[in-house]
Amino acid sequence: MRYTIRVNGRRRVVQSDADTPLLWVLRDDLRLTGSKFGCGIAYCGACTVHLDGVPARACVTPISAVGNAAIVTIEGIGRSHWGRRVKSAWLDLDVMQCGYCQAGQVMTATALLARNPRPTDADIDQAMRNNICRCCTYTRIRAAIKRAAGLPTADTREADHG
Amino acid sequence: MDNDAASVHPDHPPSTPSAPARLSRRAFVTASLTAGGGLLLTLHLPAAARAAGAPTERSESAEINPFISIAPDGIVTIMAKNPEIGQGMKTTLPMLIAEELDVEWKNVRAKQAMLDPIYGPQFAGGSLGTPLNWIPMQQVGAAGRQMLIEAAARIWHVPPGECRAAKGMVHHRPTGRALPYGALARKAAALRPPELDSVTLKSPKDYTIIGKFTGGIDSPRVLDGDRLFGIDVIVPQMSYAVYEKSPVFGGRIVRANIEEIRALPGVRAAFIVRGSAPDAAIKMGLVDGVAIVADRWWDAEKARRKLRVEWTPQARSRQSTQAFAQEAARLMRSSAHSIIRRDGDVDAALARAAKVLKATYSYPFLAHATLEPQNCTAHVRPDGSVEIWAPTQNPDSGAHLVAQTLGIDPGKVKVHMTRCGGGFGRRLSNDYMVEAAMIAKRTGRAVKVLWDRTQDFHHDAYRPAGFHAFTAGLAASGKPVAFRDHFVTFGQDGQVASSANLPRDHFPAGYVPSLEYGQSLLQLDVPTGPMRNPGGNALAFAFESFIDELAHAGGLDPLALRLDLYGPPRVLSAPPPRGGLRIPPFDTGRVRGVLELVAQKSGWKRRGALPAGTGLGLAFYYSHFGYVAEVVKAGVNPDGTPKVHKIWAAVDIGRQIINPAGAYNQVQGAVLDGLGQALHLLITVENGRVVQRNFDTYHLLRMDEAPPVEVHFLLSDNDPTGLGEPALPPVLPALCNALFAASGTRIRSLPIDRLHSHHARA
Ligand code: FES
Ligand code: FES
């Protein structure tokens, strides 16, 4: 089957079985390897891309289901306002260790801020809990999201507990 | 892996601390001119110096390689010799060189080196990157600076002593003249470099790079989605492959529906590969499997789902977690098969004790679960030479495995080290590398082998499970006077399995007068191996929890008991040097330092004032030359799951934190990694195979469970040591001790999951 999809603002034509996950079309056919493979079952978030601005798990999204949705990947997210802010906050706070999960983290965090520019710790927990970081950089991910939002980066959850 | 016992190996770091290695007297740098008119500093590392730290020796000839180059425009390129697995070495080691070279960090580029004996040890393991390289990397940088100063002095006809270097320039103060390094490169290249041992290193007060918050050198590229990881490698005319292996360890292929697979869309080739040896599964070598090669990975993976393989029936397929536990319980009722250590007469001391405590602790197998699944790209050329692109922590060992399996000279294996999407010890084994090499050889073209997550769970070198039957006797004062551990662990034919041993000097050995460590082995046909802080990641939970039990039973403050056991600050005698490492002595003053610091920061003394249902727990662990004490503040949710409010860590890894950006990250990450293990992680063996298949059944810690982690470094006057591992172990017992303080429930088996399933206060 031939599919025409829109990736990072460009029209791309790919030849693929209908059931091939978008992740492999991006990685192996279009050579956009920024989106990562972690689990293949929508459990880790490493493959997160945006479909019309909404985070989606590319590993379980068949190419046939993409249709005309605007696909944005880590390679293109820096062109958006929130994508740029999130990426620079990530670098300012040196969030990553191995970095493998971070494309997915950035994509999810960008979608969170685009929807909710002043997230609370609870909002961050809710939005980010489906992105695994095996290196456990959660402390800095939380702080970087707040920094991108222009909020104080202190973690207030412990103080709340008293 | 067979290695010289005297060498420092990532799988087997010295159990005692070490001082930084110095480059051998015979190591030296030479200088030359680059084609573009820049300065090239080349490090010559004689075979002896390399052998001191190299996992295995590849060649005896003194070889050379460009290590640092300074271009006419002042851009400095430094070869990053070690693999980057997220521990930050690709940033840390160039920082050390750049500091002494006196260049601005923004003008430094790090280039990943290939595997090459001239770099000396190239591995990521044992938290050895810092102690092995701290001095040598600074010396190399300082040698370069000295030559650039010399070059400027000659141009100006002034004594070198009147010149100084700063920010990539040499200045002559008396006349106010200055020249950039780029302009000095040609002149410096003609000079004779100084002896490395003769160079003067900077005083720490003059540091401009060391000690500064420095972001990961490749981080911007990671966030741009650049191709850095093994899984991202693309080489011309590459195919993709999957490799199906027996889910029961050691299974061999009887037959498979190869013809049917070959006919599937996109499949280029499908064939059976024979494993290299019957015990290859345990040794993490090449095992039997079916290779499917296709133009896209997804096509190969789809075809694999149609694969039907008949495996040999395995007697060992009856091995299971449950059977191990039953057998361990039986063994623990009798005396240990062998004695690891015996001090005094434990039975007599127990008979005299005011109080005797017994407890049994156990912990499960664990998987490494690097987020980037195992993968490797390989190309075997018609002349038999092999080119490998791999995320590996141990490239040299991988090259040897490939050479041995393919029957070629190790010198014919070229290894490109890619960034690793996590290591944690998994990539010290190179089983995926040898698979890729063999499949590439059979197909005659470049092939990228990628495992899916289930394969990654099913083919690991697991953190071994273990069982401890503790008995301790307390004096009337509450102080332990007798201590026994009957450790039931795993082995193969009488040999303790990889990473399944109890070191004879493990605390409290040497601090309790009558003590015995005994050991019994369960036969294991599941591969095991080092996982971040091997030994410590399991032993700390058992020992430091039981020490907490002793404190409570003896009516003592757990902090006071530890301070009392370690005793007054003193330096214990140092073991002999090992390989390139001088082993510094164990210092009880450093133990006291971090214990007191963490107590102060966490409000330990005021813990009685916490609301009911909230408790603090404390633990200390010494490993990989680092001294770490941690306190966890926790309670219990209504559904019985632990609620962790906050964690404090006090860490002593010497006088200098080289890169605070990486250092705090490593500690916080290690603490949360350990927390996740304690809360949820479990690998179960049933019928000789691993049950867990993906992250839906292996619950890695997530954002909403990650509490704040407050880190404090205690700067003691000792050479800096590594940080990838030492902060992990204490959090497991500290959490369990906190849950006891909060609820009265003592956790004696991991993972915790819910407190209901554990023992309430006796
Ligand atoms: S790879 Fe898609 S969620 Fe894990
Ligand atoms: S940084 Fe390694 S998995 Fe997140």
Short mmCIF file of C-alpha atoms in Angstrom, two decimals, chain B residues 203-625:
data_model
loop_
_atom_site.label_atom_id
_atom_site.label_comp_id
_atom_site.label_asym_id
_atom_site.label_seq_id
_atom_site.Cartn_x
_atom_site.Cartn_y
_atom_site.Cartn_z
CA SER B 203 45.61 23.95 42.17
CA PRO B 204 41.86 23.28 42.57
CA LYS B 205 41.26 26.95 43.35
CA ASP B 206 42.23 27.75 39.76
CA TYR B 207 39.72 25.35 38.22
CA THR B 208 37.46 26.86 35.59
CA ILE B 209 35.87 23.66 34.26
CA ILE B 210 36.24 20.99 36.94
CA GLY B 211 33.54 21.53 39.52
CA LYS B 212 31.32 23.58 37.18
CA PHE B 213 27.79 22.51 36.22
CA THR B 214 28.46 21.13 32.72
CA GLY B 215 25.66 19.72 30.60
CA GLY B 216 26.13 16.48 28.69
CA ILE B 217 28.25 17.18 25.64
CA ASP B 218 25.91 15.31 23.29
CA SER B 219 22.63 16.30 24.92
CA PRO B 220 21.64 18.90 22.30
CA ARG B 221 22.07 16.27 19.60
CA VAL B 222 19.95 13.76 21.51
CA LEU B 223 17.16 16.33 21.71
CA ASP B 224 17.47 17.04 18.00
CA GLY B 225 16.87 13.35 17.34
CA ASP B 226 20.33 12.82 15.82
CA ARG B 227 21.53 9.28 15.24
CA LEU B 228 23.64 8.51 18.28
CA PHE B 229 22.37 5.25 19.73
CA GLY B 230 23.13 1.76 18.52
CA ILE B 231 19.55 1.31 17.39
CA ASP B 232 19.91 4.37 15.14
CA VAL B 233 22.90 3.10 13.16
CA ILE B 234 22.41 3.10 9.41
CA VAL B 235 25.12 1.77 7.14
CA PRO B 236 24.85 1.50 3.35
CA GLN B 237 22.91 -1.48 2.01
CA MET B 238 21.97 -2.59 5.46
CA SER B 239 19.35 -5.23 6.18
CA TYR B 240 17.47 -5.74 9.42
CA ALA B 241 17.36 -8.97 11.35
CA VAL B 242 15.64 -10.65 14.24
CA TYR B 243 17.01 -13.69 16.03
CA GLU B 244 14.72 -16.15 17.75
CA LYS B 245 16.26 -18.10 20.63
CA SER B 246 15.00 -20.74 23.00
CA PRO B 247 12.95 -19.20 25.79
CA VAL B 248 14.22 -22.07 27.97
CA PHE B 249 17.90 -21.35 28.62
CA GLY B 250 20.17 -23.75 26.78
CA GLY B 251 17.47 -25.06 24.41
CA ARG B 252 18.78 -26.23 21.04
CA ILE B 253 16.94 -26.31 17.74
CA VAL B 254 15.50 -29.58 16.50
CA ARG B 255 13.67 -28.11 13.51
CA ALA B 256 11.95 -24.93 12.33
CA ASN B 257 9.56 -23.92 9.50
CA ILE B 258 12.31 -22.05 7.67
CA GLU B 259 10.88 -22.57 4.15
CA GLU B 260 7.59 -21.02 5.14
CA ILE B 261 9.35 -18.01 6.68
CA ARG B 262 11.51 -17.43 3.61
CA ALA B 263 8.38 -17.07 1.49
CA LEU B 264 6.97 -14.23 3.62
CA PRO B 265 6.87 -10.67 2.23
CA GLY B 266 10.01 -8.63 2.71
CA VAL B 267 12.07 -11.56 4.00
CA ARG B 268 15.48 -11.82 2.35
CA ALA B 269 16.83 -14.79 4.24
CA ALA B 270 15.99 -17.11 7.08
CA PHE B 271 18.33 -19.69 8.53
CA ILE B 272 19.28 -21.67 11.59
CA VAL B 273 22.39 -20.65 13.50
CA ARG B 274 24.06 -23.17 15.77
CA GLY B 275 25.28 -21.98 19.14
CA SER B 276 28.95 -22.08 19.93
CA ALA B 277 28.89 -24.31 23.01
CA PRO B 278 26.38 -26.15 25.19
CA ASP B 279 26.92 -23.69 28.03
CA ALA B 280 26.78 -20.60 25.79
CA ALA B 281 23.53 -19.48 27.42
CA ILE B 282 25.19 -19.21 30.85
CA LYS B 283 28.33 -17.65 29.37
CA MET B 284 26.38 -15.10 27.31
CA GLY B 285 27.88 -16.37 24.07
CA LEU B 286 26.25 -17.35 20.81
CA VAL B 287 23.25 -19.65 21.37
CA ASP B 288 21.12 -21.59 18.90
CA GLY B 289 18.58 -19.52 17.06
CA VAL B 290 16.73 -18.73 13.87
CA ALA B 291 17.77 -15.60 12.01
CA ILE B 292 15.27 -13.77 9.83
CA VAL B 293 16.71 -11.03 7.63
CA ALA B 294 14.46 -8.48 5.92
CA ASP B 295 14.54 -5.04 4.34
CA ARG B 296 12.73 -3.49 7.27
CA TRP B 297 12.87 -4.56 10.88
CA TRP B 298 9.10 -4.72 11.07
CA ASP B 299 8.95 -7.24 8.21
CA ALA B 300 11.46 -9.48 9.98
CA GLU B 301 9.59 -9.12 13.25
CA LYS B 302 6.25 -9.93 11.62
CA ALA B 303 7.76 -13.01 10.05
CA ARG B 304 9.14 -14.07 13.43
CA ARG B 305 5.58 -14.24 14.75
CA LYS B 306 4.90 -16.98 12.20
CA LEU B 307 8.02 -18.89 13.14
CA ARG B 308 7.51 -22.37 14.62
CA VAL B 309 10.60 -23.81 16.25
CA GLU B 310 10.92 -27.15 17.97
CA TRP B 311 13.47 -26.95 20.77
CA THR B 312 15.19 -29.85 22.50
CA PRO B 313 13.42 -30.81 25.70
CA GLN B 314 15.50 -29.60 28.63
CA ALA B 315 15.77 -31.37 31.96
CA ARG B 316 16.48 -27.99 33.44
CA SER B 317 13.15 -26.67 32.25
CA ARG B 318 11.75 -27.65 35.64
CA GLN B 319 13.73 -24.86 37.32
CA SER B 320 11.44 -22.31 38.90
CA THR B 321 11.43 -19.47 41.39
CA GLN B 322 9.08 -21.44 43.60
CA ALA B 323 11.24 -24.55 43.61
CA PHE B 324 14.32 -22.44 44.39
CA ALA B 325 12.54 -20.93 47.39
CA GLN B 326 11.49 -24.36 48.69
CA GLU B 327 14.95 -25.77 48.24
CA ALA B 328 16.52 -22.71 49.87
CA ALA B 329 14.20 -23.08 52.88
CA ARG B 330 15.29 -26.71 53.20
CA LEU B 331 18.98 -25.82 52.94
CA MET B 332 18.69 -23.03 55.49
CA ARG B 333 17.44 -25.55 58.07
CA SER B 334 20.77 -27.38 57.98
CA SER B 335 24.30 -26.08 58.14
CA ALA B 336 26.02 -24.31 55.29
CA HIS B 337 27.86 -26.29 52.62
CA SER B 338 30.92 -24.14 52.95
CA ILE B 339 32.26 -21.43 55.21
CA ILE B 340 33.23 -18.08 53.70
CA ARG B 341 34.50 -16.59 56.94
CA ARG B 342 34.64 -17.56 60.59
CA ASP B 343 35.72 -15.28 63.44
CA GLY B 344 35.55 -16.56 67.02
CA ASP B 345 32.98 -19.09 68.17
CA VAL B 346 29.50 -18.01 67.11
CA ASP B 347 27.64 -20.84 68.85
CA ALA B 348 29.32 -20.12 72.18
CA ALA B 349 28.69 -16.40 71.81
CA LEU B 350 25.02 -17.04 70.98
CA ALA B 351 24.69 -19.24 74.05
CA ARG B 352 25.97 -16.40 76.22
CA ALA B 353 23.95 -13.64 74.51
CA ALA B 354 21.25 -11.74 76.39
CA LYS B 355 19.01 -11.91 73.36
CA VAL B 356 19.05 -13.96 70.15
CA LEU B 357 17.37 -12.89 66.91
CA LYS B 358 16.72 -14.94 63.80
CA ALA B 359 15.36 -13.71 60.49
CA THR B 360 15.26 -14.88 56.91
CA TYR B 361 15.64 -12.46 54.03
CA SER B 362 15.20 -13.02 50.31
CA TYR B 363 15.24 -11.06 47.09
CA PRO B 364 14.33 -12.00 43.52
CA PHE B 365 16.07 -12.18 40.17
CA LEU B 366 16.01 -8.88 38.32
CA ALA B 367 16.42 -7.88 34.69
CA HIS B 368 18.49 -4.92 33.55
CA ALA B 369 15.77 -3.67 31.19
CA THR B 370 17.87 -1.01 29.49
CA LEU B 371 15.33 1.18 27.73
CA GLU B 372 17.15 0.68 24.43
CA PRO B 373 16.69 -3.02 23.69
CA GLN B 374 19.84 -4.97 22.78
CA ASN B 375 20.94 -4.39 19.22
CA CYS B 376 24.02 -4.42 17.07
CA THR B 377 24.94 -3.69 13.48
CA ALA B 378 27.65 -5.78 11.87
CA HIS B 379 29.32 -6.17 8.51
CA VAL B 380 31.60 -9.08 7.66
CA ARG B 381 33.66 -8.39 4.56
CA PRO B 382 34.84 -11.00 2.08
CA ASP B 383 38.36 -10.83 3.55
CA GLY B 384 36.91 -11.96 6.86
CA SER B 385 37.29 -8.63 8.64
CA VAL B 386 34.38 -7.57 10.82
CA GLU B 387 33.04 -4.10 11.48
CA ILE B 388 30.72 -3.68 14.44
CA TRP B 389 28.55 -0.78 15.60
CA ALA B 390 27.30 -1.56 19.06
CA PRO B 391 25.96 -0.07 22.25
CA THR B 392 28.38 -1.88 24.53
CA GLN B 393 29.96 -1.25 27.91
CA ASN B 394 32.76 -3.66 27.19
CA PRO B 395 33.84 -3.43 23.53
CA ASP B 396 37.13 -5.27 23.96
CA SER B 397 35.49 -8.32 25.44
CA GLY B 398 32.91 -8.17 22.63
CA ALA B 399 35.62 -8.08 19.97
CA HIS B 400 37.21 -11.15 21.51
CA LEU B 401 33.90 -13.00 21.69
CA VAL B 402 33.24 -12.23 18.03
CA ALA B 403 36.75 -13.27 17.00
CA GLN B 404 36.59 -16.48 18.96
CA THR B 405 33.13 -17.42 17.69
CA LEU B 406 33.90 -16.62 14.07
CA GLY B 407 37.36 -18.14 14.29
CA ILE B 408 39.27 -15.03 13.29
CA ASP B 409 42.01 -12.88 14.74
CA PRO B 410 40.73 -10.30 17.26
CA GLY B 411 42.70 -7.68 15.34
CA LYS B 412 40.26 -8.14 12.44
CA VAL B 413 37.32 -6.94 14.53
CA LYS B 414 36.71 -3.21 14.40
CA VAL B 415 34.27 -1.88 16.99
CA HIS B 416 32.46 1.46 16.83
CA MET B 417 31.01 2.34 20.22
CA THR B 418 27.66 4.02 19.94
CA ARG B 419 25.87 5.85 22.71
CA CYS B 420 24.05 3.31 24.89
CA GLY B 421 20.40 3.72 25.85
CA GLY B 422 21.28 2.60 29.37
CA GLY B 423 23.83 0.06 30.52
CA PHE B 424 23.39 -0.95 34.17
CA GLY B 425 25.81 -3.82 33.50
CA ARG B 426 23.68 -5.45 30.81
CA ARG B 427 26.01 -4.38 28.06
CA LEU B 428 29.08 -5.81 29.75
CA SER B 429 27.85 -9.00 28.05
CA ASN B 430 28.05 -8.91 24.27
CA ASP B 431 25.73 -11.76 23.30
CA TYR B 432 23.84 -9.49 20.89
CA MET B 433 27.14 -8.48 19.27
CA VAL B 434 28.14 -12.02 18.43
CA GLU B 435 24.66 -12.73 17.05
CA ALA B 436 24.91 -9.77 14.69
CA ALA B 437 28.39 -10.79 13.59
CA MET B 438 27.32 -14.35 12.84
CA ILE B 439 24.19 -13.29 10.96
CA ALA B 440 26.19 -10.73 8.98
CA LYS B 441 28.73 -13.39 8.12
CA ARG B 442 26.03 -15.74 6.89
CA THR B 443 24.24 -13.10 4.83
CA GLY B 444 27.37 -11.41 3.49
CA ARG B 445 25.96 -7.95 4.02
CA ALA B 446 25.60 -5.36 6.75
CA VAL B 447 22.87 -6.35 9.17
CA LYS B 448 21.28 -4.64 12.13
CA VAL B 449 19.98 -7.10 14.71
CA LEU B 450 17.37 -5.70 17.07
CA TRP B 451 15.61 -7.53 19.87
CA ASP B 452 12.05 -6.86 20.85
CA ARG B 453 11.27 -6.18 24.50
CA THR B 454 10.19 -9.73 25.27
CA GLN B 455 13.47 -11.10 23.96
CA ASP B 456 15.24 -8.53 26.06
CA PHE B 457 13.45 -9.80 29.17
CA HIS B 458 13.96 -13.44 28.22
CA HIS B 459 17.67 -13.25 27.43
CA ASP B 460 19.45 -11.32 30.11
CA ALA B 461 22.25 -12.00 32.56
CA TYR B 462 19.93 -11.52 35.53
CA ARG B 463 20.73 -10.08 38.93
CA PRO B 464 20.75 -13.31 40.94
CA ALA B 465 18.14 -13.97 43.61
CA GLY B 466 19.36 -14.89 47.08
CA PHE B 467 18.36 -16.06 50.55
CA HIS B 468 19.88 -15.20 53.92
CA ALA B 469 19.22 -16.95 57.21
CA PHE B 470 20.54 -14.54 59.84
CA THR B 471 21.12 -15.27 63.51
CA ALA B 472 22.48 -12.65 65.87
CA GLY B 473 23.16 -12.43 69.58
CA LEU B 474 22.97 -9.19 71.51
CA ALA B 475 24.72 -8.31 74.74
CA ALA B 476 22.65 -6.83 77.56
CA SER B 477 23.75 -3.41 76.28
CA GLY B 478 22.04 -4.16 72.98
CA LYS B 479 25.29 -4.40 71.10
CA PRO B 480 25.66 -7.39 68.72
CA VAL B 481 28.24 -9.91 69.93
CA ALA B 482 27.49 -12.78 67.56
CA PHE B 483 26.43 -12.74 63.93
CA ARG B 484 25.78 -15.55 61.48
CA ASP B 485 24.59 -15.52 57.89
CA HIS B 486 23.77 -18.72 56.09
CA PHE B 487 23.63 -17.43 52.54
CA VAL B 488 21.83 -19.63 50.03
CA THR B 489 22.86 -18.55 46.59
CA PHE B 490 23.26 -20.00 43.13
CA GLY B 491 26.00 -21.75 41.24
CA GLN B 492 26.91 -23.96 38.39
CA ASP B 493 28.60 -27.21 39.34
CA GLY B 494 29.96 -25.95 42.63
CA GLN B 495 31.11 -22.57 41.30
CA VAL B 496 29.22 -19.51 42.54
CA ALA B 497 27.24 -17.94 39.69
CA SER B 498 28.28 -14.54 38.32
CA SER B 499 27.52 -11.73 40.80
CA ALA B 500 26.02 -14.20 43.29
CA ASN B 501 28.80 -14.14 45.88
CA LEU B 502 29.04 -12.75 49.40
CA PRO B 503 32.38 -10.98 49.96
CA ARG B 504 34.09 -12.24 53.08
CA ASP B 505 34.72 -8.69 54.27
CA HIS B 506 31.08 -7.62 53.96
CA PHE B 507 29.86 -5.56 56.91
CA PRO B 508 29.52 -6.39 59.80
CA ALA B 509 32.51 -8.74 59.34
CA GLY B 510 35.36 -7.39 61.41
CA TYR B 511 33.03 -5.37 63.64
CA VAL B 512 31.32 -8.17 65.57
CA PRO B 513 33.71 -10.40 67.52
CA SER B 514 32.06 -13.73 66.73
CA LEU B 515 30.89 -13.96 63.15
CA GLU B 516 30.32 -16.62 60.55
CA TYR B 517 29.38 -16.38 56.89
CA GLY B 518 28.38 -19.73 55.42
CA GLN B 519 27.16 -20.51 51.95
CA SER B 520 25.09 -23.17 50.19
CA LEU B 521 24.56 -23.36 46.46
CA LEU B 522 21.47 -24.06 44.39
CA GLN B 523 22.19 -25.34 40.89
CA LEU B 524 21.16 -22.65 38.39
CA ASP B 525 20.75 -22.86 34.65
CA VAL B 526 19.69 -19.27 34.21
CA PRO B 527 22.44 -16.79 33.25
CA THR B 528 23.35 -14.20 35.86
CA GLY B 529 25.63 -11.21 35.72
CA PRO B 530 26.56 -7.86 37.16
CA MET B 531 23.79 -5.31 37.51
CA ARG B 532 24.45 -1.74 38.72
CA ASN B 533 26.24 -2.29 42.01
CA PRO B 534 26.52 -6.09 41.75
CA GLY B 535 26.24 -7.74 45.14
CA GLY B 536 25.46 -4.47 46.88
CA ASN B 537 22.10 -4.03 45.17
CA ALA B 538 20.92 -7.17 46.97
CA LEU B 539 23.14 -7.60 50.03
CA ALA B 540 22.52 -4.08 51.33
CA PHE B 541 18.81 -4.79 51.64
CA ALA B 542 19.34 -7.98 53.67
CA PHE B 543 22.20 -6.86 55.91
CA GLU B 544 21.18 -3.26 56.56
CA SER B 545 17.58 -4.29 57.28
CA PHE B 546 18.72 -6.93 59.74
CA ILE B 547 21.06 -4.42 61.41
CA ASP B 548 17.98 -2.22 61.86
CA GLU B 549 16.17 -5.16 63.45
CA LEU B 550 19.08 -5.60 65.84
CA ALA B 551 18.95 -1.94 66.82
CA HIS B 552 15.23 -2.12 67.58
CA ALA B 553 15.60 -5.43 69.44
CA GLY B 554 18.44 -4.00 71.52
CA GLY B 555 16.60 -0.76 72.22
CA LEU B 556 19.20 1.30 70.36
CA ASP B 557 18.93 4.14 67.89
CA PRO B 558 19.79 2.62 64.47
CA LEU B 559 22.13 5.55 63.82
CA ALA B 560 23.89 5.14 67.16
CA LEU B 561 24.27 1.39 66.66
CA ARG B 562 26.00 1.92 63.32
CA LEU B 563 28.29 4.62 64.68
CA ASP B 564 29.12 2.34 67.58
CA LEU B 565 29.83 -0.69 65.36
CA TYR B 566 32.14 1.21 63.01
CA GLY B 567 33.76 2.79 66.04
CA PRO B 568 35.96 5.86 66.27
CA PRO B 569 37.31 7.43 63.07
CA ARG B 570 40.32 5.47 61.94
CA VAL B 571 41.98 4.30 58.78
CA LEU B 572 42.12 0.56 58.36
CA SER B 573 45.08 -1.02 56.65
CA ALA B 574 45.17 -0.81 52.87
CA PRO B 575 45.10 -3.85 50.63
CA PRO B 576 47.92 -4.24 48.10
CA PRO B 577 47.61 -2.39 44.79
CA ARG B 578 45.64 -4.11 42.04
CA GLY B 579 46.46 -3.61 38.41
CA GLY B 580 46.85 0.10 37.82
CA LEU B 581 45.07 1.01 41.02
CA ARG B 582 46.48 1.93 44.38
CA ILE B 583 43.84 0.77 46.81
CA PRO B 584 43.18 3.39 49.48
CA PRO B 585 42.30 2.17 52.93
CA PHE B 586 38.80 1.98 54.34
CA ASP B 587 38.16 4.96 56.59
CA THR B 588 35.57 4.67 59.36
CA GLY B 589 35.70 8.45 59.73
CA ARG B 590 34.12 8.75 56.29
CA VAL B 591 31.35 6.38 57.36
CA ARG B 592 30.68 8.53 60.38
CA GLY B 593 30.80 11.66 58.23
CA VAL B 594 28.01 10.66 55.88
CA LEU B 595 25.91 9.08 58.62
CA GLU B 596 26.00 12.25 60.69
CA LEU B 597 25.38 14.43 57.66
CA VAL B 598 22.33 12.51 56.48
CA ALA B 599 20.97 12.41 60.03
CA GLN B 600 21.31 16.17 60.32
CA LYS B 601 19.76 16.93 56.92
CA SER B 602 16.82 14.57 57.38
CA GLY B 603 15.97 15.60 60.91
CA TRP B 604 16.71 12.10 62.20
CA LYS B 605 16.89 13.21 65.83
CA ARG B 606 13.41 14.72 65.56
CA ARG B 607 11.82 11.68 63.97
CA GLY B 608 9.74 11.03 67.08
CA ALA B 609 7.74 14.15 66.26
CA LEU B 610 6.56 12.85 62.86
CA PRO B 611 2.83 12.22 62.47
CA ALA B 612 1.66 8.67 63.22
CA GLY B 613 2.02 6.44 60.20
CA THR B 614 5.12 8.23 58.91
CA GLY B 615 8.61 7.00 59.67
CA LEU B 616 12.25 7.55 58.84
CA GLY B 617 14.58 4.72 57.90
CA LEU B 618 18.35 4.84 57.68
CA ALA B 619 21.01 2.78 55.94
CA PHE B 620 24.66 3.04 55.05
CA TYR B 621 26.59 1.21 52.36
CA TYR B 622 30.16 1.33 51.21
CA SER B 623 30.84 0.22 47.64
CA HIS B 624 32.91 1.14 44.62
CA PHE B 625 35.06 3.32 46.91
#
